[in-house]
């Protein structure tokens, strides 16, 4: 007999699915950023800072845009995950933007280790 999931539908069994979804999403972002950088390279020598800027815009747009518009990224969709607010609804653009900016903190100092720890010990995952 399995125990019911914690409040807000959080379930530690989703941690592996979250990791796979993140890997899929980051691979897609890398591909999109590379494709977006191709036209810049066609025009000659490109400053690395410009490519970093393009990559940042693609990264932010992918995560914040898809989570605000659809409630999930392509990786999350593939793995059956959805981003919800505390009230259970889809995040608005501001909430998705803040969530995306928090990913930077989540990556420090060792990838998604901080986020995984919070999921593991948090009352609502």
CSV table of N, CA and C in Angstrom, one decimal:
chain,number,residue,atom,x,y,z
A,1,UNK,N,0.9,-1.2,0.0
A,1,UNK,CA,0.0,0.0,0.0
A,1,UNK,C,0.9,1.2,0.0
A,2,UNK,N,0.7,2.1,-0.9
A,2,UNK,CA,1.5,3.4,-1.0
A,2,UNK,C,0.8,4.4,-0.2
A,3,UNK,N,1.7,5.3,0.4
A,3,UNK,CA,1.1,6.4,1.2
A,3,UNK,C,0.7,7.5,0.2
A,4,UNK,N,-0.3,8.3,0.7
A,4,UNK,CA,-0.7,9.5,-0.1
A,4,UNK,C,0.4,10.5,-0.3
A,5,UNK,N,0.4,11.2,-1.4
A,5,UNK,CA,1.4,12.3,-1.6
A,5,UNK,C,1.3,13.4,-0.5
A,6,UNK,N,2.4,14.1,-0.2
A,6,UNK,CA,2.3,15.2,0.7
A,6,UNK,C,1.4,16.3,0.2
A,7,UNK,N,1.1,17.3,1.0
A,7,UNK,CA,0.3,18.4,0.5
A,7,UNK,C,0.7,19.0,-0.8
A,8,UNK,N,-0.2,19.6,-1.5
A,8,UNK,CA,0.0,20.3,-2.8
A,8,UNK,C,0.5,19.3,-3.9
A,9,UNK,N,0.3,18.0,-3.6
A,9,UNK,CA,0.6,17.0,-4.6
A,9,UNK,C,2.1,16.7,-4.8
A,10,UNK,N,2.9,17.2,-3.9
A,10,UNK,CA,4.4,17.0,-3.9
A,10,UNK,C,4.7,15.5,-3.7
A,11,UNK,N,5.6,15.0,-4.4
A,11,UNK,CA,5.9,13.6,-4.3
A,11,UNK,C,7.4,13.4,-4.6
A,12,UNK,N,8.1,12.8,-3.6
A,12,UNK,CA,9.6,12.7,-3.9
A,12,UNK,C,9.9,11.7,-5.0
A,13,UNK,N,8.9,10.9,-5.4
A,13,UNK,CA,9.2,10.0,-6.5
A,13,UNK,C,9.3,10.8,-7.8
A,14,UNK,N,8.9,12.0,-7.8
A,14,UNK,CA,9.0,12.8,-9.1
A,14,UNK,C,10.5,13.4,-9.2
A,15,UNK,N,11.3,13.2,-8.2
A,15,UNK,CA,12.6,13.8,-8.3
A,15,UNK,C,13.4,13.3,-9.5
A,16,UNK,N,13.4,12.0,-9.8
A,16,UNK,CA,14.0,11.5,-11.0
A,16,UNK,C,13.4,12.0,-12.3
A,17,UNK,N,12.1,12.1,-12.3
A,17,UNK,CA,11.5,12.7,-13.5
A,17,UNK,C,11.8,14.1,-13.7
A,18,UNK,N,11.9,14.8,-12.6
A,18,UNK,CA,12.3,16.3,-12.7
A,18,UNK,C,13.7,16.4,-13.3
A,19,UNK,N,14.6,15.5,-12.8
A,19,UNK,CA,16.0,15.5,-13.3
A,19,UNK,C,16.1,15.2,-14.8
A,20,UNK,N,15.3,14.2,-15.3
A,20,UNK,CA,15.3,13.9,-16.7
A,20,UNK,C,14.6,15.1,-17.5
A,21,UNK,N,13.6,15.7,-17.0
A,21,UNK,CA,12.9,16.8,-17.6
A,21,UNK,C,13.9,18.0,-17.8
A,22,UNK,N,14.7,18.2,-16.7
A,22,UNK,CA,15.7,19.3,-16.7
A,22,UNK,C,16.7,19.0,-17.8
A,23,UNK,N,17.2,17.8,-17.9
A,23,UNK,CA,18.2,17.4,-18.9
A,23,UNK,C,17.7,17.6,-20.3
A,24,UNK,N,16.4,17.2,-20.5
A,24,UNK,CA,15.8,17.4,-21.8
A,24,UNK,C,15.7,18.9,-22.1
A,25,UNK,N,15.2,19.7,-21.1
A,25,UNK,CA,15.1,21.1,-21.3
A,25,UNK,C,16.4,21.8,-21.6
A,26,UNK,N,17.4,21.5,-20.9
A,26,UNK,CA,18.7,22.1,-21.1
A,26,UNK,C,19.3,21.7,-22.4
A,27,UNK,N,19.1,20.5,-22.9
A,27,UNK,CA,19.6,20.1,-24.2
A,27,UNK,C,18.8,20.9,-25.3
A,28,UNK,N,17.5,21.1,-25.1
A,28,UNK,CA,16.8,21.9,-26.1
A,28,UNK,C,17.2,23.3,-26.1
A,29,UNK,N,17.4,23.9,-24.9
A,29,UNK,CA,17.9,25.3,-24.8
A,29,UNK,C,19.2,25.4,-25.5
A,30,UNK,N,20.1,24.5,-25.3
A,30,UNK,CA,21.5,24.5,-26.0
A,30,UNK,C,21.3,24.5,-27.5
A,31,UNK,N,20.4,23.6,-28.0
A,31,UNK,CA,20.2,23.5,-29.4
A,31,UNK,C,19.6,24.8,-30.0
A,32,UNK,N,18.6,25.3,-29.3
A,32,UNK,CA,17.9,26.6,-29.7
A,32,UNK,C,18.9,27.8,-29.7
A,33,UNK,N,19.8,27.8,-28.7
A,33,UNK,CA,20.8,28.9,-28.6
A,33,UNK,C,21.8,28.7,-29.7
A,34,UNK,N,22.2,27.5,-30.0
A,34,UNK,CA,23.1,27.3,-31.2
A,34,UNK,C,22.5,27.7,-32.5
A,35,UNK,N,21.2,27.4,-32.7
A,35,UNK,CA,20.5,27.8,-33.9
A,35,UNK,C,20.4,29.3,-34.0
A,36,UNK,N,20.1,29.9,-32.9
A,36,UNK,CA,19.9,31.4,-32.8
A,36,UNK,C,21.3,32.1,-33.1
A,37,UNK,N,22.4,31.4,-32.7
A,37,UNK,CA,23.7,32.0,-32.9
A,37,UNK,C,24.2,31.9,-34.3
A,38,UNK,N,23.7,30.9,-35.1
A,38,UNK,CA,24.2,30.7,-36.5
A,38,UNK,C,24.1,32.0,-37.3
A,39,UNK,N,23.0,32.7,-37.4
A,39,UNK,CA,23.0,33.9,-38.2
A,39,UNK,C,24.0,34.9,-37.8
A,40,UNK,N,24.3,35.0,-36.5
A,40,UNK,CA,25.4,35.9,-36.0
A,40,UNK,C,26.7,35.5,-36.6
A,41,UNK,N,27.0,34.2,-36.6
A,41,UNK,CA,28.3,33.7,-37.1
A,41,UNK,C,28.4,33.9,-38.6
A,42,UNK,N,27.3,33.9,-39.3
A,42,UNK,CA,27.3,34.1,-40.8
A,42,UNK,C,27.9,35.4,-41.2
A,43,UNK,N,27.6,36.4,-40.3
A,43,UNK,CA,28.1,37.8,-40.6
A,43,UNK,C,29.5,38.0,-40.2
A,44,UNK,N,30.3,37.0,-39.9
A,44,UNK,CA,31.7,37.1,-39.5
A,44,UNK,C,32.0,36.9,-38.1
A,45,UNK,N,33.1,37.4,-37.7
A,45,UNK,CA,33.5,37.2,-36.3
A,45,UNK,C,32.5,37.7,-35.3
A,46,UNK,N,32.2,36.9,-34.3
A,46,UNK,CA,31.2,37.2,-33.3
A,46,UNK,C,31.8,37.3,-31.9
A,47,UNK,N,31.5,38.4,-31.2
A,47,UNK,CA,32.0,38.5,-29.9
A,47,UNK,C,31.4,37.5,-29.0
A,48,UNK,N,32.1,36.8,-28.1
A,48,UNK,CA,31.6,35.9,-27.2
A,48,UNK,C,30.5,36.4,-26.3
A,49,UNK,N,30.6,37.7,-25.9
A,49,UNK,CA,29.6,38.3,-25.1
A,49,UNK,C,28.2,38.4,-25.8
A,50,UNK,N,28.2,38.6,-27.1
A,50,UNK,CA,27.0,38.6,-27.8
A,50,UNK,C,26.3,37.2,-27.9
A,51,UNK,N,27.1,36.2,-28.0
A,51,UNK,CA,26.6,34.8,-28.0
A,51,UNK,C,26.1,34.5,-26.6
A,52,UNK,N,26.8,34.9,-25.6
A,52,UNK,CA,26.3,34.7,-24.2
A,52,UNK,C,24.9,35.4,-24.0
A,53,UNK,N,24.8,36.6,-24.5
A,53,UNK,CA,23.6,37.3,-24.5
A,53,UNK,C,22.4,36.6,-25.2
A,54,UNK,N,22.7,36.1,-26.4
A,54,UNK,CA,21.7,35.4,-27.2
A,54,UNK,C,21.3,34.1,-26.4
A,55,UNK,N,22.3,33.4,-25.8
A,55,UNK,CA,22.0,32.2,-25.1
A,55,UNK,C,21.1,32.5,-23.8
A,56,UNK,N,21.4,33.6,-23.2
A,56,UNK,CA,20.7,34.0,-22.0
A,56,UNK,C,19.2,34.3,-22.4
A,57,UNK,N,19.0,35.0,-23.4
A,57,UNK,CA,17.7,35.4,-23.9
A,57,UNK,C,16.9,34.1,-24.3
A,58,UNK,N,17.5,33.2,-25.0
A,58,UNK,CA,16.9,31.9,-25.3
A,58,UNK,C,16.5,31.1,-24.1
A,59,UNK,N,17.5,31.0,-23.1
A,59,UNK,CA,17.3,30.3,-21.9
A,59,UNK,C,16.1,30.9,-21.1
A,60,UNK,N,16.1,32.2,-20.9
A,60,UNK,CA,15.1,32.8,-20.2
A,60,UNK,C,13.7,32.7,-20.9
A,61,UNK,N,13.7,33.0,-22.2
A,61,UNK,CA,12.5,32.9,-22.9
A,61,UNK,C,11.9,31.5,-22.9
A,62,UNK,N,12.7,30.5,-23.0
A,62,UNK,CA,12.3,29.1,-23.0
A,62,UNK,C,11.6,28.8,-21.7
A,63,UNK,N,12.3,28.9,-20.6
A,63,UNK,CA,11.7,28.5,-19.3
A,63,UNK,C,10.5,29.4,-18.9
A,64,UNK,N,10.8,30.7,-18.8
A,64,UNK,CA,9.7,31.7,-18.4
A,64,UNK,C,8.5,31.7,-19.3
A,65,UNK,N,8.8,31.7,-20.6
A,65,UNK,CA,7.8,31.8,-21.6
A,65,UNK,C,6.9,30.5,-21.6
A,66,UNK,N,7.5,29.4,-21.7
A,66,UNK,CA,6.7,28.1,-21.7
A,66,UNK,C,5.9,27.9,-20.4
A,67,UNK,N,6.6,28.2,-19.3
A,67,UNK,CA,5.9,28.0,-18.0
A,67,UNK,C,4.8,28.9,-17.8
A,68,UNK,N,4.9,30.2,-18.3
A,68,UNK,CA,3.8,31.1,-18.2
A,68,UNK,C,2.7,30.8,-19.2
A,69,UNK,N,3.0,30.4,-20.4
A,69,UNK,CA,2.0,30.1,-21.4
A,69,UNK,C,1.3,28.8,-21.3
A,70,UNK,N,2.1,27.7,-21.0
A,70,UNK,CA,1.6,26.4,-20.9
A,70,UNK,C,1.6,25.7,-19.6
A,71,UNK,N,2.3,26.3,-18.6
A,71,UNK,CA,2.4,25.7,-17.3
A,71,UNK,C,3.5,24.6,-17.3
A,72,UNK,N,4.2,24.5,-18.4
A,72,UNK,CA,5.3,23.5,-18.4
A,72,UNK,C,6.2,23.7,-19.6
A,73,UNK,N,7.4,23.2,-19.5
A,73,UNK,CA,8.3,23.2,-20.6
A,73,UNK,C,8.1,21.9,-21.4
A,74,UNK,N,8.8,21.8,-22.5
A,74,UNK,CA,8.7,20.5,-23.3
A,74,UNK,C,9.2,19.3,-22.5
A,75,UNK,N,10.3,19.5,-21.8
A,75,UNK,CA,10.8,18.4,-20.9
A,75,UNK,C,9.8,18.0,-19.9
A,76,UNK,N,9.2,18.9,-19.2
A,76,UNK,CA,8.2,18.6,-18.2
A,76,UNK,C,7.0,18.0,-18.8
A,77,UNK,N,6.6,18.4,-20.0
A,77,UNK,CA,5.5,17.8,-20.7
A,77,UNK,C,5.8,16.3,-21.0
A,78,UNK,N,7.0,16.1,-21.5
A,78,UNK,CA,7.4,14.8,-21.9
A,78,UNK,C,7.4,13.8,-20.7
A,79,UNK,N,7.7,14.3,-19.5
A,79,UNK,CA,7.7,13.5,-18.3
A,79,UNK,C,6.5,13.6,-17.4
A,80,UNK,N,5.5,14.3,-17.9
A,80,UNK,CA,4.2,14.4,-17.2
A,80,UNK,C,4.2,15.3,-16.0
A,81,UNK,N,5.0,16.4,-16.0
A,81,UNK,CA,5.1,17.3,-14.9
A,81,UNK,C,4.5,18.6,-15.3
A,82,UNK,N,4.0,19.4,-14.3
A,82,UNK,CA,3.4,20.7,-14.6
A,82,UNK,C,3.8,21.6,-13.5
A,83,UNK,N,4.1,22.9,-13.8
A,83,UNK,CA,4.4,23.9,-12.8
A,83,UNK,C,3.0,24.5,-12.3
A,84,UNK,N,2.8,24.6,-11.0
A,84,UNK,CA,1.6,25.2,-10.5
A,84,UNK,C,2.0,26.1,-9.4
A,85,UNK,N,1.1,27.1,-9.1
A,85,UNK,CA,1.3,28.0,-8.0
A,85,UNK,C,0.8,27.3,-6.8
A,86,UNK,N,1.0,28.0,-5.6
A,86,UNK,CA,0.5,27.4,-4.4
A,86,UNK,C,-1.0,27.2,-4.4
A,87,UNK,N,-1.7,28.0,-5.2
A,87,UNK,CA,-3.2,27.8,-5.3
A,87,UNK,C,-3.6,26.7,-6.3
A,88,UNK,N,-2.6,26.2,-7.0
A,88,UNK,CA,-2.8,25.1,-7.9
A,88,UNK,C,-3.0,25.5,-9.4
A,89,UNK,N,-2.9,26.8,-9.7
A,89,UNK,CA,-3.1,27.3,-11.0
A,89,UNK,C,-1.7,27.4,-11.8
A,90,UNK,N,-1.8,27.8,-13.0
A,90,UNK,CA,-0.7,28.0,-13.8
A,90,UNK,C,0.0,29.3,-13.4
A,91,UNK,N,1.3,29.4,-13.4
A,91,UNK,CA,1.9,30.7,-13.0
A,91,UNK,C,1.7,31.8,-14.1
A,92,UNK,N,1.6,33.0,-13.6
A,92,UNK,CA,1.5,34.1,-14.6
A,92,UNK,C,2.9,34.5,-15.0
A,93,UNK,N,3.0,35.4,-15.9
A,93,UNK,CA,4.3,35.8,-16.5
A,93,UNK,C,5.3,36.2,-15.4
A,94,UNK,N,4.9,37.0,-14.4
A,94,UNK,CA,5.8,37.5,-13.4
A,94,UNK,C,6.3,36.3,-12.5
A,95,UNK,N,5.4,35.4,-12.2
A,95,UNK,CA,5.8,34.3,-11.3
A,95,UNK,C,6.7,33.4,-12.1
A,96,UNK,N,6.5,33.2,-13.4
A,96,UNK,CA,7.4,32.3,-14.2
A,96,UNK,C,8.7,33.0,-14.4
A,97,UNK,N,8.7,34.3,-14.5
A,97,UNK,CA,10.0,35.0,-14.6
A,97,UNK,C,10.8,34.9,-13.3
A,98,UNK,N,10.2,35.1,-12.2
A,98,UNK,CA,10.9,35.0,-10.9
A,98,UNK,C,11.4,33.5,-10.7
A,99,UNK,N,10.5,32.6,-11.1
A,99,UNK,CA,10.9,31.1,-11.0
A,99,UNK,C,12.2,30.9,-11.9
A,100,UNK,N,12.2,31.5,-13.0
A,100,UNK,CA,13.3,31.3,-13.9
A,100,UNK,C,14.6,31.9,-13.4
A,101,UNK,N,14.4,33.1,-12.8
A,101,UNK,CA,15.6,33.8,-12.2
A,101,UNK,C,16.1,33.0,-11.0
A,102,UNK,N,15.3,32.3,-10.3
A,102,UNK,CA,15.7,31.5,-9.2
A,102,UNK,C,16.5,30.3,-9.6
A,103,UNK,N,16.3,29.9,-10.8
A,103,UNK,CA,17.1,28.8,-11.4
A,103,UNK,C,18.6,29.0,-11.2
A,104,UNK,N,19.0,30.3,-11.4
A,104,UNK,CA,20.4,30.7,-11.3
A,104,UNK,C,20.9,30.3,-9.9
A,105,UNK,N,20.1,30.7,-8.9
A,105,UNK,CA,20.5,30.3,-7.5
A,105,UNK,C,20.5,28.8,-7.3
A,106,UNK,N,19.5,28.2,-7.8
A,106,UNK,CA,19.4,26.7,-7.7
A,106,UNK,C,20.6,26.0,-8.3
A,107,UNK,N,21.2,26.6,-9.3
A,107,UNK,CA,22.4,26.0,-9.9
A,107,UNK,C,23.7,26.1,-9.0
A,108,UNK,N,23.6,27.1,-8.1
A,108,UNK,CA,24.8,27.3,-7.3
A,108,UNK,C,24.7,26.5,-6.0
A,109,UNK,N,25.7,25.9,-5.5
A,109,UNK,CA,27.1,25.8,-6.1
A,109,UNK,C,27.3,24.5,-6.9
A,110,UNK,N,26.3,23.6,-6.9
A,110,UNK,CA,26.5,22.3,-7.5
A,110,UNK,C,25.3,21.8,-8.3
A,111,UNK,N,25.0,22.5,-9.4
A,111,UNK,CA,23.8,22.1,-10.2
A,111,UNK,C,22.5,22.2,-9.4
A,112,UNK,N,21.6,21.3,-9.6
A,112,UNK,CA,20.3,21.3,-8.9
A,112,UNK,C,20.4,20.7,-7.5
A,113,UNK,N,21.5,20.5,-6.9
A,113,UNK,CA,21.6,19.9,-5.6
A,113,UNK,C,20.8,20.6,-4.5
A,114,UNK,N,20.9,22.0,-4.5
A,114,UNK,CA,20.1,22.7,-3.5
A,114,UNK,C,18.6,22.5,-3.7
A,115,UNK,N,18.1,22.5,-5.0
A,115,UNK,CA,16.7,22.3,-5.3
A,115,UNK,C,16.3,20.9,-4.9
A,116,UNK,N,17.1,19.9,-5.1
A,116,UNK,CA,16.8,18.5,-4.8
A,116,UNK,C,16.7,18.4,-3.2
A,117,UNK,N,17.6,19.1,-2.5
A,117,UNK,CA,17.6,19.0,-1.1
A,117,UNK,C,16.3,19.6,-0.5
A,118,UNK,N,15.9,20.8,-1.1
A,118,UNK,CA,14.7,21.4,-0.7
A,118,UNK,C,13.4,20.5,-0.9
A,119,UNK,N,13.4,19.9,-2.1
A,119,UNK,CA,12.3,19.0,-2.4
A,119,UNK,C,12.3,17.8,-1.4
A,120,UNK,N,13.5,17.3,-1.1
A,120,UNK,CA,13.6,16.2,-0.2
A,120,UNK,C,13.1,16.5,1.3
A,121,UNK,N,13.4,17.7,1.8
A,121,UNK,CA,13.1,18.0,3.2
A,121,UNK,C,11.9,18.9,3.3
A,122,UNK,N,11.5,19.6,2.2
A,122,UNK,CA,10.4,20.5,2.3
A,122,UNK,C,9.1,19.8,2.6
A,123,UNK,N,8.2,20.4,3.4
A,123,UNK,CA,6.9,19.8,3.7
A,123,UNK,C,6.0,19.6,2.5
A,124,UNK,N,6.2,20.5,1.5
A,124,UNK,CA,5.3,20.4,0.3
A,124,UNK,C,6.1,20.1,-1.0
A,125,UNK,N,7.3,19.7,-0.8
A,125,UNK,CA,8.1,19.2,-1.9
A,125,UNK,C,8.4,20.4,-2.9
